Amino acid sequence: MASALVGDDLTRQEEDEEELRWAAIERLPTYDRLRKGTPMLTQVLANGKVVHDEVDVTNLGMQDKKLLMESFLKVAEEDNEKFLRRLRDRTDRVGIEIPKIEVRYEHVSVEGDVYVGSRALPTLLNVTLNTIESTLGLVHLAPSEKRKIQILKDVSGIVKPSRMTLLLGPPGAGKTTLLHALAGKLDKDLKVSGKVTYCGHEFHEFVPQRTCAYISQLDLHHGEMTVGETLEFSGRCVGVGTRYEMLVELSRREKEAGIKPDPEIDAFMKNTAMAGQKTSLVTDYILKTLGLDTCADIMVGDEMRRGISGGQKKRVTTGEMLVGPAKALDSSTTFQICKRTGSLPRAHPAALVTDKLLR
């Protein structure tokens, strides 16, 4: 009985200490409050005592990152969707709706002038003839041997947010061309008609690269960079976007409502919303969910350098399997990538379009 009372007293004491820490964080100015994580790093000391350490989320050490990742993502296959749900639940509690993007394509037609037959082969003779023909064609001295090919004809549809869309069609049906059109990456030589809009806005009204992504079936990476460096470089190029502004509003609403956020989710969101960091938890999260944490320090490699396997390169490109054939991939690798990215639309207002069909 005495030991039980002592245990209850210790529990109440720990809860009181945590409440005092949280109250101190709440009194900080907004800028400082966003840089401080709630007491969330749980450690068990040698004497068996459990302590909660408060940290600066913009300066997490390797051990701190490892502890945080293990706290909410022990087994990626099982915990990833739960983690995404926890992120979504935090914004839903205070009535913040994450912007959704609906893609509409109306009467899209694409045609191009191409060489057919033996002239389409990339031989030295054909390249020479093509160069001479294009030069003479500028002054109308030689007719073009190119023929018009209709790639897409009057295609219309809608890509809904929070959905995973499967694009089906036989080889050569124009699946890749349609995905290029949706991402605004069509070749300038193609003749395009129709309209593609994102929430009613056409491509000239915003920066498509900040809103959508298309990755071809080719693995184009810097062979001398490690897997972790490649993902970190990509993240820094894209930036944090509007995450910081959203976190400021989220923190303000939670303070007004007297809501104490989930400490693990709070630390993750604060770390990923801060710009200018050399490393981010986003990289660790992607490495973990795509099963790349075991090869994070290995060079990607290329034709001249030994690196990671073909399946791991597909994982590095993350969304590359969404377009074109999954060459040199076993069914397990393709399934894992599709499964892990497929959980995004169920928890966040993202839209995925894929032409993969797992049999």
Coordinates of C-alpha atoms in Angstrom, one line a residue:
M1 CA 0.0 0.0 0.0
A2 CA 2.8 2.4 0.9
S3 CA 4.7 1.7 -2.3
A4 CA 1.5 2.4 -4.3
L5 CA 1.0 5.7 -2.6
V6 CA 4.6 6.6 -3.3
G7 CA 4.1 5.7 -7.0
D8 CA 1.0 7.9 -7.2
D9 CA 2.9 10.8 -5.6
L10 CA 5.7 10.5 -8.1
T11 CA 3.2 10.4 -11.0
R12 CA 1.4 13.5 -9.7
Q13 CA 4.8 15.2 -9.2
E14 CA 5.9 14.4 -12.8
E15 CA 2.5 15.7 -14.1
D16 CA 2.9 18.9 -12.1
E17 CA 6.4 19.4 -13.5
E18 CA 5.2 18.9 -17.0
E19 CA 2.3 21.4 -16.5
L20 CA 4.8 24.0 -15.2
R21 CA 7.0 23.5 -18.3
W22 CA 4.1 23.8 -20.6
A23 CA 2.9 27.0 -18.8
A24 CA 6.4 28.5 -19.2
I25 CA 6.3 27.8 -22.9
E26 CA 2.9 29.3 -23.2
R27 CA 4.1 32.6 -21.7
L28 CA 6.8 32.9 -24.4
P29 CA 6.4 35.2 -27.4
T30 CA 5.1 33.6 -30.5
Y31 CA 8.6 33.4 -32.2
D32 CA 10.2 31.8 -29.2
R33 CA 7.2 29.5 -28.6
L34 CA 7.5 28.1 -32.1
R35 CA 11.1 27.3 -31.6
K36 CA 10.6 25.4 -28.4
G37 CA 9.2 21.9 -28.3
T38 CA 6.9 20.7 -25.5
P39 CA 8.6 18.3 -23.1
M40 CA 8.5 15.4 -25.4
L41 CA 11.9 13.5 -25.5
T42 CA 11.4 10.7 -23.0
Q43 CA 14.5 9.0 -21.7
V44 CA 15.0 6.3 -19.1
L45 CA 18.0 6.9 -16.9
A46 CA 20.3 4.2 -15.4
N47 CA 18.4 4.4 -12.1
G48 CA 15.1 3.7 -13.9
K49 CA 13.8 7.3 -13.7
V50 CA 11.9 8.5 -16.7
V51 CA 12.6 12.2 -17.6
H52 CA 11.2 14.5 -20.3
D53 CA 13.6 16.9 -21.9
E54 CA 12.6 20.2 -23.4
V55 CA 14.6 21.0 -26.6
D56 CA 15.1 23.6 -29.2
V57 CA 13.4 22.0 -32.2
T58 CA 15.6 24.0 -34.7
N59 CA 18.7 22.4 -33.2
L60 CA 18.0 18.8 -32.7
G61 CA 21.0 16.5 -32.3
M62 CA 21.3 13.1 -33.9
Q63 CA 20.2 11.3 -30.7
D64 CA 17.3 13.6 -30.3
K65 CA 16.1 13.0 -33.8
K66 CA 16.5 9.3 -33.3
L67 CA 14.4 9.3 -30.1
L68 CA 11.7 11.4 -31.7
M69 CA 11.4 9.3 -34.8
E70 CA 11.2 6.1 -32.8
S71 CA 8.5 7.6 -30.6
F72 CA 6.0 7.8 -33.5
L73 CA 7.4 5.7 -36.2
K74 CA 8.8 2.5 -34.8
V75 CA 7.6 0.3 -37.6
A76 CA 7.0 2.3 -40.8
E77 CA 4.6 -0.2 -42.4
E78 CA 2.3 -0.1 -39.4
D79 CA 2.8 3.4 -37.9
N80 CA 3.0 5.7 -41.0
E81 CA -0.7 6.1 -41.5
K82 CA -1.4 6.5 -37.8
F83 CA 1.2 9.3 -37.7
L84 CA -0.4 11.1 -40.7
R85 CA -3.8 10.8 -39.0
R86 CA -2.3 12.4 -35.9
L87 CA -1.1 15.3 -38.0
R88 CA -4.5 15.7 -39.6
D89 CA -6.3 15.5 -36.2
R90 CA -4.3 18.4 -34.8
T91 CA -5.4 20.8 -37.5
D92 CA -9.0 19.5 -37.4
R93 CA -9.4 20.2 -33.7
V94 CA -8.9 23.9 -34.1
G95 CA -10.9 24.1 -37.4
I96 CA -7.9 24.7 -39.8
E97 CA -8.6 23.3 -43.2
I98 CA -5.6 22.5 -45.3
P99 CA -6.0 23.9 -48.8
K100 CA -7.2 21.3 -51.3
I101 CA -6.2 21.3 -55.0
E102 CA -8.6 20.1 -57.7
V103 CA -7.1 19.6 -61.1
R104 CA -9.4 19.9 -64.1
Y105 CA -8.4 19.3 -67.7
E106 CA -10.9 20.2 -70.4
H107 CA -10.8 19.3 -74.1
V108 CA -7.1 18.7 -74.0
S109 CA -5.6 17.8 -77.4
V110 CA -1.9 17.2 -78.1
E111 CA -0.3 16.6 -81.5
G112 CA 3.3 16.7 -82.7
D113 CA 5.4 16.5 -85.9
V114 CA 7.6 13.5 -85.8
Y115 CA 9.6 11.3 -88.1
V116 CA 8.2 7.8 -88.8
G117 CA 9.7 4.6 -90.0
S118 CA 13.5 4.3 -90.3
R119 CA 13.9 8.1 -90.1
A120 CA 12.8 7.9 -86.5
L121 CA 15.9 5.8 -85.5
P122 CA 18.6 7.8 -83.7
T123 CA 21.4 7.0 -86.2
L124 CA 24.2 9.3 -87.3
L125 CA 22.8 9.5 -90.8
N126 CA 19.4 10.4 -89.6
V127 CA 20.7 13.1 -87.2
T128 CA 22.7 14.6 -90.1
L129 CA 19.7 14.5 -92.5
N130 CA 17.4 16.0 -89.8
T131 CA 19.9 18.9 -89.2
I132 CA 20.2 19.6 -92.9
E133 CA 16.4 19.4 -93.4
S134 CA 15.6 21.7 -90.5
T135 CA 18.1 24.3 -91.7
L136 CA 16.8 24.3 -95.3
G137 CA 13.2 24.3 -93.9
L138 CA 13.9 27.7 -92.3
V139 CA 14.2 29.2 -95.7
H140 CA 11.6 27.0 -97.3
L141 CA 14.0 25.2 -99.6
A142 CA 13.1 21.7 -98.6
P143 CA 9.8 20.1 -97.5
S144 CA 9.7 18.4 -94.1
E145 CA 9.5 14.6 -93.9
K146 CA 7.7 14.8 -90.5
R147 CA 4.2 13.6 -90.1
K148 CA 1.5 14.9 -87.7
I149 CA 0.7 12.5 -84.9
Q150 CA -2.3 12.9 -82.7
I151 CA -1.3 11.9 -79.2
L152 CA -4.3 13.1 -77.2
K153 CA -7.7 14.1 -78.6
D154 CA -10.3 16.0 -76.7
V155 CA -9.5 14.6 -73.2
S156 CA -11.5 15.9 -70.3
G157 CA -11.6 15.0 -66.6
I158 CA -11.1 15.9 -63.0
V159 CA -8.5 14.8 -60.5
K160 CA -10.1 15.1 -57.1
P161 CA -8.1 15.9 -53.9
S162 CA -7.7 13.2 -51.2
R163 CA -7.9 10.5 -53.9
M164 CA -5.5 8.1 -55.5
T165 CA -6.3 8.0 -59.2
L166 CA -5.3 5.0 -61.4
L167 CA -4.7 5.9 -65.1
L168 CA -5.2 2.9 -67.3
G169 CA -4.3 2.5 -71.0
P170 CA -2.3 0.3 -73.4
P171 CA 1.3 1.2 -74.3
G172 CA 1.4 4.2 -76.6
A173 CA -2.1 5.4 -75.5
G174 CA -0.7 8.8 -74.2
K175 CA -0.7 8.2 -70.5
T176 CA 2.7 9.8 -70.0
T177 CA 1.7 12.7 -72.3
L178 CA -1.4 13.3 -70.2
L179 CA 0.6 13.3 -67.0
H180 CA 3.1 15.8 -68.6
A181 CA 0.1 18.0 -69.5
L182 CA -1.3 17.9 -66.0
A183 CA 2.2 18.8 -64.6
G184 CA 2.8 21.6 -67.1
K185 CA 5.9 19.8 -68.5
L186 CA 4.9 19.3 -72.2
D187 CA 7.6 19.9 -74.8
K188 CA 7.4 23.3 -76.4
D189 CA 7.4 21.7 -79.9
L190 CA 4.1 20.0 -79.3
K191 CA 0.8 21.7 -80.3
V192 CA -1.5 21.8 -77.4
S193 CA -5.1 22.9 -77.2
G194 CA -7.6 22.9 -74.3
K195 CA -7.2 24.0 -70.7
V196 CA -5.6 22.6 -67.5
T197 CA -6.5 24.4 -64.3
Y198 CA -5.6 24.0 -60.6
C199 CA -8.6 25.2 -58.5
G200 CA -9.6 27.4 -61.5
H201 CA -6.1 28.9 -62.1
E202 CA -4.1 28.2 -65.2
F203 CA -0.3 27.6 -65.2
H204 CA 0.7 31.2 -66.0
E205 CA -1.1 32.3 -62.8
F206 CA 1.1 30.3 -60.3
V207 CA 4.4 28.3 -60.1
P208 CA 3.5 24.7 -61.0
Q209 CA 6.7 23.3 -59.4
R210 CA 5.4 24.4 -56.0
T211 CA 2.1 22.6 -56.4
C212 CA 2.7 19.5 -58.5
A213 CA 5.5 17.1 -59.2
Y214 CA 6.3 14.8 -62.1
I215 CA 9.2 12.4 -62.0
S216 CA 10.1 10.3 -65.1
Q217 CA 11.0 6.7 -65.1
L218 CA 14.7 7.6 -65.4
D219 CA 16.8 7.7 -62.2
L220 CA 18.7 11.0 -62.6
H221 CA 20.8 11.6 -59.5
H222 CA 24.2 12.9 -58.6
G223 CA 26.2 9.7 -58.1
E224 CA 28.6 11.2 -55.6
M225 CA 25.9 12.3 -53.2
T226 CA 24.6 10.0 -50.5
V227 CA 20.9 9.0 -50.2
G228 CA 20.5 11.3 -47.3
E229 CA 22.2 14.2 -49.0
T230 CA 20.1 13.8 -52.1
L231 CA 16.8 14.0 -50.1
E232 CA 18.1 16.8 -48.0
F233 CA 19.2 18.8 -51.0
S234 CA 15.8 18.3 -52.6
G235 CA 14.0 19.5 -49.5
R236 CA 16.1 22.6 -49.2
C237 CA 15.4 23.5 -52.9
V238 CA 11.7 23.2 -52.4
G239 CA 11.7 25.0 -49.0
V240 CA 9.1 24.9 -46.2
G241 CA 6.4 26.7 -48.2
T242 CA 3.5 28.0 -46.1
R243 CA 4.1 25.6 -43.2
Y244 CA 5.4 28.3 -40.9
E245 CA 2.4 30.6 -41.5
M246 CA 0.1 27.7 -40.9
L247 CA 1.9 26.7 -37.7
V248 CA 1.7 30.3 -36.4
E249 CA -2.1 30.3 -36.9
L250 CA -2.4 26.8 -35.4
S251 CA -0.5 27.7 -32.3
R252 CA -2.6 30.9 -31.9
R253 CA -5.9 29.0 -32.1
E254 CA -4.7 26.2 -29.7
K255 CA -3.6 28.9 -27.2
E256 CA -7.0 30.6 -27.4
A257 CA -8.9 27.2 -27.0
G258 CA -6.6 26.0 -24.2
I259 CA -5.6 22.9 -26.1
K260 CA -2.3 21.2 -25.3
P261 CA -0.9 19.7 -28.5
D262 CA 0.5 16.2 -28.9
P263 CA 4.2 16.7 -27.9
E264 CA 5.6 14.5 -30.6
I265 CA 3.5 16.0 -33.4
D266 CA 4.2 19.5 -32.1
A267 CA 8.0 18.9 -32.2
F268 CA 7.8 17.4 -35.7
M269 CA 5.7 20.2 -37.1
K270 CA 7.8 22.9 -35.5
N271 CA 11.0 21.4 -36.8
T272 CA 9.7 21.0 -40.4
A273 CA 8.3 24.5 -40.5
M274 CA 11.6 26.3 -39.8
A275 CA 13.5 27.5 -42.9
G276 CA 17.2 27.6 -43.3
Q277 CA 18.1 24.4 -41.4
K278 CA 20.9 22.2 -42.6
T279 CA 18.9 19.1 -41.7
S280 CA 15.2 18.5 -41.2
L281 CA 13.1 15.8 -39.7
V282 CA 11.3 15.5 -43.1
T283 CA 14.4 13.8 -44.5
D284 CA 14.5 11.4 -41.6
Y285 CA 10.8 10.7 -42.0
I286 CA 11.1 10.0 -45.8
L287 CA 14.1 7.8 -45.2
K288 CA 12.2 5.8 -42.6
T289 CA 8.9 5.4 -44.5
L290 CA 10.6 4.4 -47.8
G291 CA 12.9 1.9 -46.1
L292 CA 16.0 4.0 -46.9
D293 CA 17.3 4.6 -43.4
T294 CA 19.7 1.6 -43.7
C295 CA 21.4 3.1 -46.8
A296 CA 21.2 6.8 -45.9
D297 CA 25.0 7.2 -45.8
I298 CA 25.7 5.2 -49.0
M299 CA 26.4 7.0 -52.3
V300 CA 23.6 6.8 -54.9
G301 CA 26.1 5.8 -57.5
D302 CA 25.9 5.7 -61.3
E303 CA 27.4 3.9 -64.3
M304 CA 31.0 4.7 -63.0
R305 CA 30.4 4.3 -59.3
R306 CA 29.0 1.5 -57.3
G307 CA 26.0 2.6 -55.2
I308 CA 22.6 1.5 -54.1
S309 CA 20.4 -1.0 -55.9
G310 CA 17.9 -0.2 -58.6
G311 CA 15.0 -0.7 -56.3
Q312 CA 16.5 1.7 -53.7
K313 CA 17.0 4.3 -56.5
K314 CA 13.3 4.1 -57.2
R315 CA 12.7 4.7 -53.5
V316 CA 15.0 7.7 -53.6
T317 CA 13.0 9.3 -56.3
T318 CA 9.9 8.6 -54.1
G319 CA 7.2 9.3 -56.6
E320 CA 8.9 8.1 -59.7
M321 CA 6.9 4.9 -59.8
L322 CA 3.8 7.0 -60.5
V323 CA 4.7 7.3 -64.2
G324 CA 5.8 4.8 -66.8
P325 CA 6.9 1.1 -66.3
A326 CA 8.7 0.1 -63.1
K327 CA 11.7 -1.3 -64.9
A328 CA 14.0 -3.7 -63.0
L329 CA 11.7 -3.5 -60.0
D330 CA 10.5 -6.6 -58.2
S331 CA 6.8 -6.7 -57.3
S332 CA 7.6 -6.3 -53.6
T333 CA 9.5 -3.0 -54.1
T334 CA 6.7 -1.6 -56.4
F335 CA 4.0 -2.6 -53.9
Q336 CA 5.8 -1.0 -50.9
I337 CA 6.3 2.3 -52.7
C338 CA 2.7 2.4 -53.9
K339 CA 1.4 1.4 -50.4
R340 CA 3.3 4.0 -48.5
T341 CA 2.6 6.9 -50.9
G342 CA -1.0 5.7 -51.2
S343 CA -1.6 6.4 -47.5
L344 CA -1.1 10.2 -48.1
P345 CA -4.5 10.9 -49.8
R346 CA -6.3 9.2 -46.9
A347 CA -4.9 11.5 -44.3
H348 CA -4.1 14.7 -46.3
P349 CA -5.7 16.6 -49.2
A350 CA -3.2 15.4 -51.7
A351 CA -4.0 13.9 -55.1
L352 CA -2.0 11.1 -56.6
V353 CA -2.3 10.0 -60.3
T354 CA -0.5 6.7 -61.2
D355 CA -0.5 4.4 -64.1
K356 CA 0.7 1.4 -62.0
L357 CA -1.6 -1.6 -61.8
L358 CA -0.4 -4.2 -59.3
R359 CA -1.4 -7.7 -60.4

